[in-house]
Short mmCIF file of C-alpha atoms in Angstrom, two decimals:
data_model
loop_
_atom_site.label_atom_id
_atom_site.label_comp_id
_atom_site.label_asym_id
_atom_site.label_seq_id
_atom_site.Cartn_x
_atom_site.Cartn_y
_atom_site.Cartn_z
CA GLU A 63 104.49 74.72 87.99
CA ARG A 64 107.19 76.20 90.26
CA LYS A 65 105.20 79.44 90.58
CA LYS A 66 102.10 77.46 91.61
CA GLU A 67 104.11 75.73 94.33
CA ARG A 68 105.38 79.08 95.66
CA LYS A 69 101.84 80.39 95.79
CA LYS A 70 100.66 77.36 97.75
CA GLU A 71 103.54 77.80 100.18
CA ARG A 72 102.75 81.50 100.69
CA LYS A 73 99.11 80.76 101.25
CA ARG A 74 99.98 78.13 103.89
CA GLU A 75 102.17 80.62 105.66
CA GLY A 76 99.75 83.59 105.46
CA GLY A 77 96.36 81.86 105.27
CA GLY A 78 94.27 82.37 102.11
CA ARG A 79 94.50 85.87 100.70
CA GLU A 80 97.92 86.74 101.98
CA ARG A 81 99.01 90.33 101.46
CA GLU A 82 102.71 91.17 101.47
CA SER A 83 103.56 94.63 102.77
CA MET A 84 106.42 96.55 101.31
CA ALA A 85 106.51 99.15 104.10
CA GLY A 86 109.07 98.96 106.86
CA THR A 87 111.13 96.23 105.22
CA PRO A 88 114.87 96.95 104.89
CA GLY A 89 115.78 97.58 101.28
CA ARG A 90 112.21 98.26 100.32
CA GLY A 91 110.28 101.55 100.37
CA LEU A 92 113.23 103.48 99.00
CA ALA A 93 112.71 106.37 96.67
CA ARG A 94 114.40 105.51 93.36
CA PHE A 95 115.27 108.16 90.80
CA THR A 96 115.08 106.69 87.34
CA GLY A 97 116.06 109.78 85.37
CA ARG A 98 118.78 112.29 86.13
CA ALA A 99 119.15 114.14 89.45
CA LEU A 100 117.57 117.52 89.71
CA ASP A 101 119.55 120.72 90.03
CA GLY A 102 120.96 120.99 93.61
CA GLU A 103 120.11 117.32 94.41
CA ASP A 104 122.13 114.19 94.17
CA GLU A 105 120.82 110.67 93.66
CA ALA A 106 121.93 109.67 97.17
CA ALA A 107 119.69 112.39 98.64
CA VAL A 108 116.82 111.41 96.34
CA GLY A 109 117.29 107.77 97.21
CA ARG A 110 117.19 108.16 101.00
CA GLU A 111 114.84 105.86 102.93
CA TRP A 112 111.46 107.23 103.90
CA GLY A 113 108.53 105.90 105.82
CA ARG A 114 104.85 106.41 105.07
CA ASP A 115 105.34 109.85 103.50
CA ALA A 116 107.03 110.06 100.16
CA TYR A 117 110.19 112.07 99.59
CA LEU A 118 108.31 114.80 97.74
CA SER A 119 105.52 114.76 100.31
CA GLU A 120 107.29 116.58 103.09
CA PRO A 121 105.15 119.41 104.52
CA ARG A 122 105.34 122.68 102.70
CA LEU A 123 103.58 126.02 103.16
CA GLY A 124 99.88 125.90 102.12
CA ALA A 125 99.91 122.17 101.51
CA ILE A 126 97.24 119.69 102.34
CA LYS A 127 97.95 116.09 103.13
CA VAL A 128 96.07 113.46 101.09
CA GLU A 129 95.96 109.68 101.13
CA LEU A 130 95.97 108.27 97.60
CA CYS A 131 94.70 104.67 97.30
CA LEU A 132 94.68 102.41 94.23
CA GLU A 133 92.42 99.66 92.94
CA CYS A 134 92.27 97.70 89.68
CA THR A 135 89.46 95.90 87.92
CA GLY A 136 89.49 93.45 85.04
CA LEU A 137 93.26 92.84 84.97
CA PRO A 138 94.58 90.37 82.41
CA ASN A 139 95.40 86.91 83.69
CA MET A 140 99.04 86.14 83.01
CA ASP A 141 99.26 82.83 84.89
CA LEU A 142 98.34 79.45 83.42
CA LEU A 143 97.27 77.56 86.56
CA SER A 144 96.08 80.45 88.73
CA LEU A 145 95.25 84.15 88.59
CA SER A 146 97.64 87.07 88.35
CA ASP A 147 99.32 88.36 91.54
CA PRO A 148 99.19 92.15 90.99
CA PHE A 149 101.05 94.97 92.66
CA ALA A 150 101.30 98.65 91.68
CA VAL A 151 104.17 101.10 91.54
CA LEU A 152 103.58 104.85 91.95
CA TYR A 153 105.87 107.33 90.21
CA GLU A 154 105.94 111.13 89.95
CA ALA A 155 107.29 112.80 86.81
CA ARG A 156 110.35 114.90 87.66
CA GLY A 157 112.14 116.69 84.84
CA VAL A 158 112.99 114.02 82.21
CA GLY A 159 112.66 111.10 84.59
CA LEU A 160 110.39 109.42 87.03
CA LEU A 161 110.77 109.26 90.80
CA GLU A 162 109.42 106.10 92.40
CA LEU A 163 107.22 107.11 95.34
CA GLY A 164 106.42 103.60 96.53
CA ARG A 165 104.82 100.22 95.87
CA THR A 166 101.69 98.56 97.07
CA GLU A 167 101.64 95.08 98.57
CA THR A 168 101.12 92.10 96.27
CA VAL A 169 97.59 90.73 96.17
CA TRP A 170 97.68 87.03 95.37
CA ASP A 171 95.35 85.43 92.80
CA ASP A 172 93.18 88.46 92.15
CA LEU A 173 92.23 90.25 88.92
CA ASN A 174 90.29 92.98 90.84
CA PRO A 175 92.69 94.01 93.65
CA LYS A 176 91.98 96.73 96.20
CA PHE A 177 95.39 97.56 97.53
CA VAL A 178 95.66 98.16 101.24
CA ARG A 179 98.84 100.24 101.17
CA CYS A 180 98.03 103.79 100.26
CA PHE A 181 100.38 106.76 99.64
CA VAL A 182 100.40 109.95 101.70
CA LEU A 183 101.13 112.98 99.50
CA ASN A 184 101.11 116.69 99.93
CA SER A 185 99.15 118.84 97.49
CA ARG A 186 99.75 122.57 97.17
CA PRO A 187 97.46 125.03 95.38
CA GLY A 188 98.82 125.84 91.89
CA VAL A 189 101.31 122.94 91.91
CA THR A 190 100.49 120.08 89.52
CA ARG A 191 101.67 116.60 90.58
CA ASN A 192 102.01 114.44 87.49
CA LEU A 193 101.70 110.78 88.58
CA ARG A 194 102.08 107.45 86.84
CA VAL A 195 101.04 104.03 88.05
CA GLU A 196 102.44 100.84 86.60
CA VAL A 197 100.80 97.52 87.44
CA TYR A 198 102.74 94.22 87.44
CA ASP A 199 102.02 90.53 87.98
CA ARG A 200 104.49 89.21 90.54
CA ASP A 201 106.41 86.30 89.05
CA SER A 202 109.50 86.45 91.24
CA ASN A 203 110.46 87.21 94.86
CA THR A 204 112.97 89.74 93.62
CA GLU A 205 112.01 93.44 93.66
CA SER A 206 113.36 93.94 90.14
CA LEU A 207 110.55 95.01 87.90
CA GLU A 208 112.24 93.36 84.88
CA SER A 209 111.46 90.02 86.57
CA GLN A 210 107.77 90.66 86.71
CA ASP A 211 105.02 90.63 84.02
CA PHE A 212 103.93 94.17 83.03
CA LEU A 213 100.11 94.46 83.11
CA GLY A 214 99.67 98.12 82.09
CA CYS A 215 100.03 101.71 83.18
CA ALA A 216 98.05 104.95 83.56
CA SER A 217 99.11 108.57 83.99
CA PHE A 218 97.14 111.26 85.76
CA THR A 219 97.49 114.29 88.08
CA LEU A 220 96.52 114.47 91.74
CA GLU A 221 94.21 117.31 90.69
CA ASP A 222 92.39 114.96 88.26
CA VAL A 223 91.38 112.82 91.26
CA PHE A 224 90.38 115.89 93.36
CA ASN A 225 88.16 117.16 90.55
CA GLN A 226 86.01 113.99 90.58
CA GLN A 227 82.79 114.43 92.53
CA ASP A 228 83.54 111.35 94.64
CA ARG A 229 87.36 111.84 94.50
CA LYS A 230 87.61 108.62 92.53
CA LEU A 231 89.23 108.55 89.05
CA ARG A 232 88.78 105.53 86.80
CA MET A 233 91.24 105.08 83.87
CA ARG A 234 91.87 102.36 81.32
CA LEU A 235 95.31 100.80 81.59
CA THR A 236 97.44 101.05 78.49
CA ASP A 237 100.62 99.51 77.04
CA GLY A 238 100.00 96.10 78.53
CA PRO A 239 100.42 92.63 77.00
CA ARG A 240 99.17 92.36 73.40
CA GLY A 241 95.92 90.59 72.78
CA LYS A 242 94.73 90.97 76.40
CA LYS A 243 92.03 93.21 77.79
CA LEU A 244 94.00 95.47 80.06
CA GLY A 245 91.39 96.43 82.64
CA PHE A 246 91.14 99.64 84.66
CA LEU A 247 93.00 101.53 87.36
CA ILE A 248 91.05 103.40 89.99
CA ALA A 249 92.84 106.16 91.96
CA LEU A 250 90.93 107.58 94.90
CA ILE A 251 91.56 109.97 97.72
CA ASN A 252 90.44 108.12 100.82
CA ASP A 253 91.19 110.76 103.40
CA PHE A 254 92.66 114.21 103.51
CA ASN A 255 93.08 117.21 105.77
CA ASP A 256 93.85 120.82 105.24
CA SER A 257 96.40 121.33 107.98
CA VAL A 258 99.86 119.90 107.39
#
């Protein structure tokens, strides 16, 4: 009941399908290393604030810049009186841990969200970027993922998306709530250039 009231209040403030941006907000959009620091790096360096480009997306020789966008279809509904409020978290596998590259905005009351916030990444020939996306239903104003409902995840490489004829990769979400159809994640490269 309290969650429904919060949704109504957000809709009044933002009008209908409000979208909350995570970019440019103090304390948000920080790279977060969830494993151990890499050789020659410390967690403070890994955790520095970045803007649109991710920490690992700084220009390097021979790299091309790509914009990776995310969509979901058929997500499970975790709310009793309304629909789920999904957002996605993008990670890259680094050593034994995961580096958080960023989060999308929250899309309110939608089981088929097309996230507006995309991720600018650099891709280099011969370098595999192992990515993971986790999708959550926002249940709390806090940024702590433990306070949200987990809807599922999918792992893929940037090259997997490039290798699709339309540069759009569709994957079934896994590891979500038991007894629910988990839906699909769609990763697509919206735009890219070959001169970084």
